[in-house]
């Protein structure tokens, strides 16, 4: 272990973690992640159920989920299309002298990706899904028991904490990055038996202090999956943190690259070692960049205005349709219908003075037809905003001629190429880390 006092490190880490969590909270991070899940999983809008009458339409239009599923499949296919032939990486030589080395390295890296790393394609697909859902996905590489093999693991975005103005987890962009590690009782016993961690009796329980992001998302996940696990997390989970950071000890001008394992709730230091290789095992994935920020734009966030407008227009058309097929009836009575005290309901019957006969409310179907057509137009807007088109979704083309399809496809390829650049960058960074760790181990 390094010769820096525990108290000094503990005070620094607790203060920095608190500040970074406050920055994320000011950024509206928890609300952003909650909306992402609401939009993709098409949760009902509770307010819409009660307006303009009880049990009104609250059905969301499947714009965000349809486009996201299409884009997710396209990204997976782009990366893993040739996995059956054992080739998902190409190592280019630098000059003629390195051609044989590059061929050998290509074979090794492809074997690692396709065969050496267990279920790598499924793990990578999961990461791509969360990248689209939340805008940014962080993966970490873990060393496995098999010699020479590392295992990429997706980290829930709420368990990654770093300065919000960091462009990436790389040391050149980010002074420190923290991964929150939830442990069960068995995991704690394992770490005690390994004898490389200390002060494990000071691990903290429950969710991360000063932040309710993890708890908020846990509750929302239970609502989506209908499977409750919050009690388990509260009852049987211990939280540690692993921080990779550049640090100047008190009174020293020498920068130290450290890996510190500690408890964010109690501040106890469990392990503090030098990061001699200055490699951080984190991969950041994103395709809609929010430049100079640690967390990028998600697909639901990108389409939010379009999605909400489509939901509202569809709701208006549905509610108007319900009204059209079940108009309210007014009959002669002793009272006058007063909208201040009585809510109008489909098929409702209301007494009114001096009606003299039964009357039904007048129906206008023009808004119903107009809104339905406008919802279709919003699909086209969402496709343009996300960078894909109806041609890529396998639906009937909206063009009238083959020439129009060719022109649309050419310009759409420009947007697709921009997305591919970000996918290639994510994949290249991941392969460089896999190569570095495989070479070390």
XYZ file of C-alpha atoms in Angstrom:
441
model
C 0.000 0.000 0.000
C 1.045 3.608 -0.556
C 2.320 5.656 2.371
C -0.470 8.272 2.373
C -2.442 8.539 5.661
C -5.930 6.996 5.612
C -7.462 10.100 7.197
C -6.082 12.375 4.484
C -7.400 10.160 1.687
C -10.747 9.608 3.403
C -11.449 13.309 3.868
C -10.460 14.096 0.278
C -12.525 11.273 -1.249
C -15.656 11.969 0.796
C -15.582 15.672 -0.076
C -14.976 15.060 -3.783
C -17.659 12.373 -4.004
C -20.194 14.628 -2.267
C -19.399 17.516 -4.629
C -19.688 15.328 -7.724
C -23.012 13.898 -6.534
C -24.320 17.416 -5.917
C -23.241 18.419 -9.442
C -25.113 15.436 -10.877
C -28.175 16.357 -8.813
C -28.059 19.951 -10.082
C -27.766 18.515 -13.577
C -31.109 16.748 -12.985
C -29.468 13.367 -13.449
C -32.044 11.253 -11.579
C -34.983 12.895 -13.401
C -33.244 12.389 -16.744
C -32.685 8.675 -16.141
C -36.245 8.260 -14.869
C -37.673 9.886 -18.019
C -35.510 7.635 -20.230
C -37.114 4.547 -18.676
C -40.622 6.024 -18.733
C -40.306 6.786 -22.453
C -38.820 3.466 -23.594
C -40.953 1.167 -21.431
C -44.075 3.200 -22.299
C -45.325 3.715 -18.765
C -48.768 5.320 -18.540
C -48.983 9.026 -17.780
C -50.845 9.152 -14.480
C -52.000 12.759 -14.975
C -53.448 11.998 -18.400
C -55.685 9.301 -16.870
C -57.662 11.984 -15.021
C -57.939 14.670 -17.719
C -60.293 15.757 -19.215
C -62.281 13.054 -17.387
C -61.560 9.958 -15.310
C -60.039 7.023 -17.213
C -59.171 9.208 -20.180
C -56.545 8.008 -22.661
C -53.007 7.739 -21.260
C -51.623 5.419 -23.937
C -48.125 6.416 -25.158
C -47.283 6.335 -28.859
C -44.474 3.850 -29.653
C -42.080 6.316 -31.295
C -39.101 6.229 -28.924
C -39.235 2.467 -28.302
C -39.641 1.567 -32.002
C -36.743 3.759 -33.150
C -34.524 2.668 -30.280
C -35.097 -1.040 -30.955
C -34.288 -0.500 -34.634
C -31.117 1.469 -33.899
C -30.036 -1.074 -31.271
C -30.301 -3.901 -33.814
C -28.400 -1.842 -36.416
C -25.514 -1.142 -34.020
C -25.242 -4.796 -32.967
C -25.259 -5.889 -36.604
C -22.628 -3.311 -37.556
C -20.220 -4.615 -34.896
C -20.950 -8.350 -34.865
C -22.013 -9.031 -38.470
C -18.967 -11.228 -39.171
C -18.722 -12.889 -35.746
C -19.725 -16.218 -37.315
C -16.511 -16.052 -39.344
C -14.547 -15.140 -36.233
C -13.682 -11.610 -37.316
C -14.917 -8.472 -35.518
C -11.597 -6.569 -35.296
C -9.043 -5.609 -37.934
C -5.541 -4.552 -36.836
C -3.906 -2.338 -39.426
C -0.100 -2.504 -39.831
C 2.112 0.564 -39.554
C 4.313 0.201 -42.620
C 5.286 -2.970 -44.458
C 7.533 -4.273 -41.679
C 4.631 -4.879 -39.293
C 2.304 -6.807 -41.604
C 3.000 -10.264 -40.121
C 2.692 -8.887 -36.579
C -0.642 -7.258 -37.396
C -1.983 -10.522 -38.885
C -1.019 -12.454 -35.745
C -2.453 -9.782 -33.466
C -5.666 -9.707 -35.502
C -6.078 -13.458 -34.932
C -5.452 -13.170 -31.172
C -7.770 -10.198 -30.611
C -10.535 -11.756 -32.691
C -10.242 -15.001 -30.733
C -10.509 -13.042 -27.471
C -13.651 -11.207 -28.619
C -15.498 -14.096 -30.233
C -14.388 -17.135 -28.208
C -12.158 -16.139 -25.286
C -14.513 -13.698 -23.562
C -17.628 -15.517 -22.369
C -20.894 -14.227 -23.898
C -19.124 -11.126 -25.162
C -21.640 -10.442 -27.940
C -24.541 -10.490 -25.456
C -22.634 -8.293 -22.997
C -21.783 -5.785 -25.726
C -25.390 -5.752 -26.956
C -26.569 -5.019 -23.413
C -24.118 -2.121 -23.238
C -25.392 -0.754 -26.563
C -28.955 -0.908 -25.252
C -28.139 1.110 -22.136
C -26.041 3.511 -24.217
C -29.122 4.368 -26.275
C -31.429 4.344 -23.245
C -29.367 6.666 -21.032
C -27.047 8.330 -23.557
C -23.889 7.022 -21.895
C -22.851 3.553 -20.816
C -19.707 2.739 -18.877
C -18.146 -0.701 -19.093
C -15.290 -1.966 -16.966
C -12.845 -4.792 -17.604
C -12.301 -7.428 -14.923
C -9.559 -10.010 -14.809
C -10.919 -13.562 -14.897
C -9.418 -16.713 -13.433
C -8.444 -17.843 -16.945
C -4.915 -16.723 -17.736
C -4.740 -14.001 -20.374
C -8.490 -13.287 -20.497
C -10.377 -10.221 -19.302
C -14.154 -9.896 -18.981
C -16.051 -6.706 -19.921
C -18.888 -5.905 -17.499
C -21.654 -3.318 -17.845
C -21.869 -0.942 -14.883
C -25.257 0.644 -14.051
C -24.930 4.322 -14.905
C -26.036 5.370 -11.402
C -22.989 3.563 -9.983
C -20.485 5.643 -11.981
C -19.520 8.998 -10.458
C -17.053 11.456 -11.971
C -16.790 15.218 -12.577
C -19.623 16.281 -14.891
C -17.228 18.244 -17.134
C -15.080 15.186 -17.859
C -15.243 14.136 -21.488
C -14.140 10.547 -20.797
C -12.766 8.364 -17.948
C -9.258 8.495 -19.467
C -6.589 10.048 -17.197
C -5.997 12.842 -19.724
C -9.642 13.955 -19.433
C -10.604 13.072 -15.877
C -8.826 13.509 -12.537
C -10.846 10.775 -10.839
C -13.620 8.277 -11.507
C -15.470 6.232 -8.898
C -17.359 2.999 -9.349
C -19.822 2.061 -6.606
C -19.676 -1.666 -5.786
C -22.712 -3.317 -4.144
C -21.760 -6.460 -2.185
C -23.840 -9.258 -0.703
C -22.834 -10.917 2.586
C -21.107 -13.691 0.622
C -19.069 -11.163 -1.383
C -17.937 -9.500 1.854
C -16.851 -12.893 3.278
C -14.909 -13.607 0.085
C -13.027 -10.318 0.373
C -12.263 -10.964 4.025
C -10.774 -14.359 3.089
C -8.656 -12.798 0.301
C -6.837 -10.745 2.974
C -6.072 -7.884 0.605
C -8.746 -5.573 2.038
C -8.938 -4.216 5.569
C -11.539 -2.427 7.708
C -14.317 -4.380 5.998
C -16.313 -4.247 9.234
C -16.786 -0.520 8.434
C -18.603 -1.093 5.138
C -21.841 0.878 4.916
C -25.305 -0.517 4.183
C -28.227 0.857 2.153
C -28.057 3.243 -0.779
C -25.310 5.743 -1.446
C -25.321 8.583 1.103
C -26.361 12.105 -0.064
C -27.922 10.634 -3.232
C -31.308 9.074 -3.955
C -30.578 8.400 -7.640
C -29.939 4.674 -7.163
C -33.011 4.244 -4.963
C -35.230 6.197 -7.385
C -34.154 4.028 -10.319
C -34.553 0.853 -8.275
C -38.176 1.747 -7.486
C -38.825 2.587 -11.140
C -37.309 -0.714 -12.279
C -39.639 -2.550 -9.904
C -42.591 -0.712 -11.443
C -41.467 -1.779 -14.925
C -40.570 -5.409 -14.177
C -43.223 -5.990 -11.488
C -40.495 -7.696 -9.454
C -39.647 -6.131 -6.100
C -36.066 -6.120 -4.867
C -35.738 -2.886 -2.866
C -36.078 -4.743 0.419
C -33.224 -7.038 -0.611
C -31.014 -4.056 -1.447
C -31.865 -2.412 1.856
C -31.515 -5.564 3.945
C -28.640 -7.459 2.395
C -26.356 -5.106 0.468
C -23.105 -3.435 1.470
C -21.632 -0.580 -0.552
C -17.980 -0.028 -1.313
C -16.338 2.287 -3.844
C -13.308 1.924 -6.086
C -11.730 5.219 -7.119
C -9.075 5.694 -9.799
C -7.497 9.113 -9.355
C -4.545 11.427 -9.735
C -3.615 12.809 -6.330
C -1.071 15.207 -4.863
C -0.448 14.268 -1.205
C -0.349 17.068 1.333
C 2.979 18.942 1.111
C 4.126 17.057 -2.004
C 4.652 18.184 -5.612
C 4.727 14.596 -6.861
C 1.574 13.379 -8.558
C 0.440 9.892 -7.581
C -1.788 7.623 -9.674
C -3.867 5.686 -7.153
C -6.532 2.999 -6.922
C -8.383 3.386 -3.627
C -11.065 1.012 -2.354
C -13.135 2.622 0.399
C -16.601 2.926 1.952
C -18.521 6.037 0.790
C -20.804 5.923 3.833
C -18.209 5.663 6.598
C -15.084 6.913 4.795
C -13.105 3.818 5.832
C -10.148 2.999 3.556
C -9.985 -0.694 2.609
C -7.081 -0.615 0.166
C -4.793 2.060 -1.356
C -2.339 1.049 -4.058
C -0.355 2.686 -6.835
C -1.772 2.448 -10.347
C 1.634 1.839 -11.860
C 0.440 1.386 -15.453
C -1.901 4.411 -15.248
C -4.584 2.399 -17.067
C -8.212 2.802 -16.059
C -10.397 -0.171 -17.015
C -13.380 1.940 -18.109
C -14.950 2.263 -21.558
C -17.387 5.072 -22.259
C -20.022 4.395 -24.946
C -22.118 7.120 -26.582
C -23.383 8.088 -30.038
C -25.201 11.394 -29.368
C -22.419 13.433 -27.753
C -22.934 16.178 -25.217
C -19.494 17.627 -25.799
C -17.262 18.292 -22.787
C -19.671 16.452 -20.509
C -19.389 13.091 -18.737
C -22.966 12.092 -19.594
C -24.196 12.378 -23.169
C -27.640 12.727 -24.711
C -29.909 9.702 -24.742
C -32.259 8.753 -27.562
C -35.364 9.305 -25.352
C -33.987 12.731 -24.412
C -33.342 13.534 -28.070
C -36.926 12.641 -29.017
C -38.642 13.926 -25.871
C -40.460 16.911 -27.382
C -41.613 14.845 -30.366
C -42.701 11.943 -28.132
C -44.668 14.156 -25.742
C -46.376 16.003 -28.595
C -47.313 12.699 -30.229
C -48.672 11.363 -26.922
C -50.779 14.498 -26.460
C -52.134 14.530 -30.017
C -52.992 10.832 -29.843
C -54.660 11.371 -26.481
C -56.754 14.227 -27.871
C -57.804 12.133 -30.857
C -58.655 9.116 -28.653
C -60.570 11.190 -26.110
C -62.406 12.950 -28.931
C -63.219 9.553 -30.468
C -64.588 8.320 -27.133
C -66.688 11.454 -26.966
C -67.914 10.968 -30.538
C -69.103 7.376 -30.024
C -70.547 8.058 -26.573
C -71.908 11.619 -26.497
C -73.367 13.050 -23.326
C -77.158 13.346 -23.121
C -79.138 16.249 -21.651
C -82.730 15.902 -20.523
C -85.360 18.203 -19.060
C -84.838 18.638 -15.313
C -85.010 21.059 -12.473
C -81.294 21.912 -12.496
C -78.943 23.571 -14.944
C -75.752 21.707 -15.841
C -72.886 23.681 -14.270
C -69.384 22.797 -15.488
C -67.888 24.325 -12.334
C -69.311 21.542 -10.202
C -69.992 18.668 -12.609
C -67.404 16.912 -14.752
C -68.575 15.807 -18.165
C -68.292 12.038 -18.756
C -68.841 10.036 -21.950
C -72.390 8.604 -22.066
C -73.257 10.785 -19.051
C -76.801 12.071 -18.573
C -77.341 15.549 -17.168
C -80.525 17.458 -16.200
C -81.012 20.940 -17.650
C -83.867 23.426 -17.350
C -86.023 24.170 -20.364
C -84.559 21.512 -22.628
C -88.091 20.335 -23.515
C -86.652 17.211 -25.156
C -83.623 14.948 -24.993
C -80.527 16.451 -26.640
C -77.080 15.026 -27.380
C -73.925 17.106 -27.511
C -72.654 18.049 -30.957
C -69.731 16.081 -32.374
C -66.896 17.402 -34.574
C -64.646 14.697 -36.059
C -62.275 17.097 -37.875
C -59.784 17.300 -34.954
C -59.730 13.490 -34.731
C -58.685 13.102 -38.366
C -56.211 15.993 -38.186
C -54.491 14.703 -35.056
C -54.134 11.169 -36.404
C -52.369 12.526 -39.487
C -50.129 14.779 -37.393
C -48.989 11.785 -35.286
C -47.794 10.077 -38.494
C -45.798 13.199 -39.376
C -44.172 13.133 -35.954
C -42.844 9.634 -36.687
C -41.029 11.118 -39.694
C -39.635 13.947 -37.544
C -38.362 11.465 -34.968
C -36.633 9.438 -37.689
C -34.861 12.541 -38.986
C -33.892 13.580 -35.472
C -32.418 10.180 -34.582
C -30.600 9.635 -37.881
C -32.536 6.635 -39.217
C -35.356 6.407 -41.736
C -38.321 4.273 -42.668
C -36.080 2.563 -45.258
C -33.872 1.191 -42.478
C -36.842 0.079 -40.409
C -38.178 -2.217 -43.121
C -41.469 -0.317 -43.452
C -43.174 0.855 -46.610
C -41.372 3.830 -48.129
C -43.054 7.237 -47.983
C -41.454 8.202 -51.304
C -43.468 8.191 -54.504
C -40.650 7.211 -56.875
C -37.477 5.115 -56.881
C -35.434 8.271 -57.527
C -36.766 9.874 -54.379
C -35.825 6.757 -52.416
C -32.271 6.872 -53.802
C -31.857 10.539 -52.897
C -33.260 9.995 -49.408
C -31.015 6.982 -48.882
C -27.909 8.932 -49.964
C -28.520 11.741 -47.491
C -29.558 9.286 -44.781
C -26.217 7.512 -45.222
C -24.491 10.755 -44.204
C -26.272 10.640 -40.833
C -25.620 6.909 -40.509
C -21.915 7.485 -41.196
C -21.768 9.996 -38.315
C -23.292 7.422 -35.966
C -20.844 4.790 -37.250
C -17.914 7.078 -36.375
C -18.963 7.111 -32.740
C -19.571 3.331 -32.745
C -16.100 2.772 -34.231
C -14.544 5.050 -31.611
C -16.283 3.176 -28.759
C -15.177 -0.173 -30.196
C -11.578 0.958 -30.779
C -11.211 2.190 -27.179
C -12.627 -1.092 -25.906
C -10.230 -3.150 -28.049
C -7.224 -1.098 -26.953
C -8.074 -1.801 -23.307
C -8.678 -5.499 -23.967
C -5.286 -5.656 -25.704
C -3.479 -3.789 -22.887
C -4.920 -5.984 -20.124
C -4.503 -9.224 -22.076
C -0.863 -8.244 -22.648
C -0.385 -7.530 -18.915
C -2.007 -10.754 -17.717
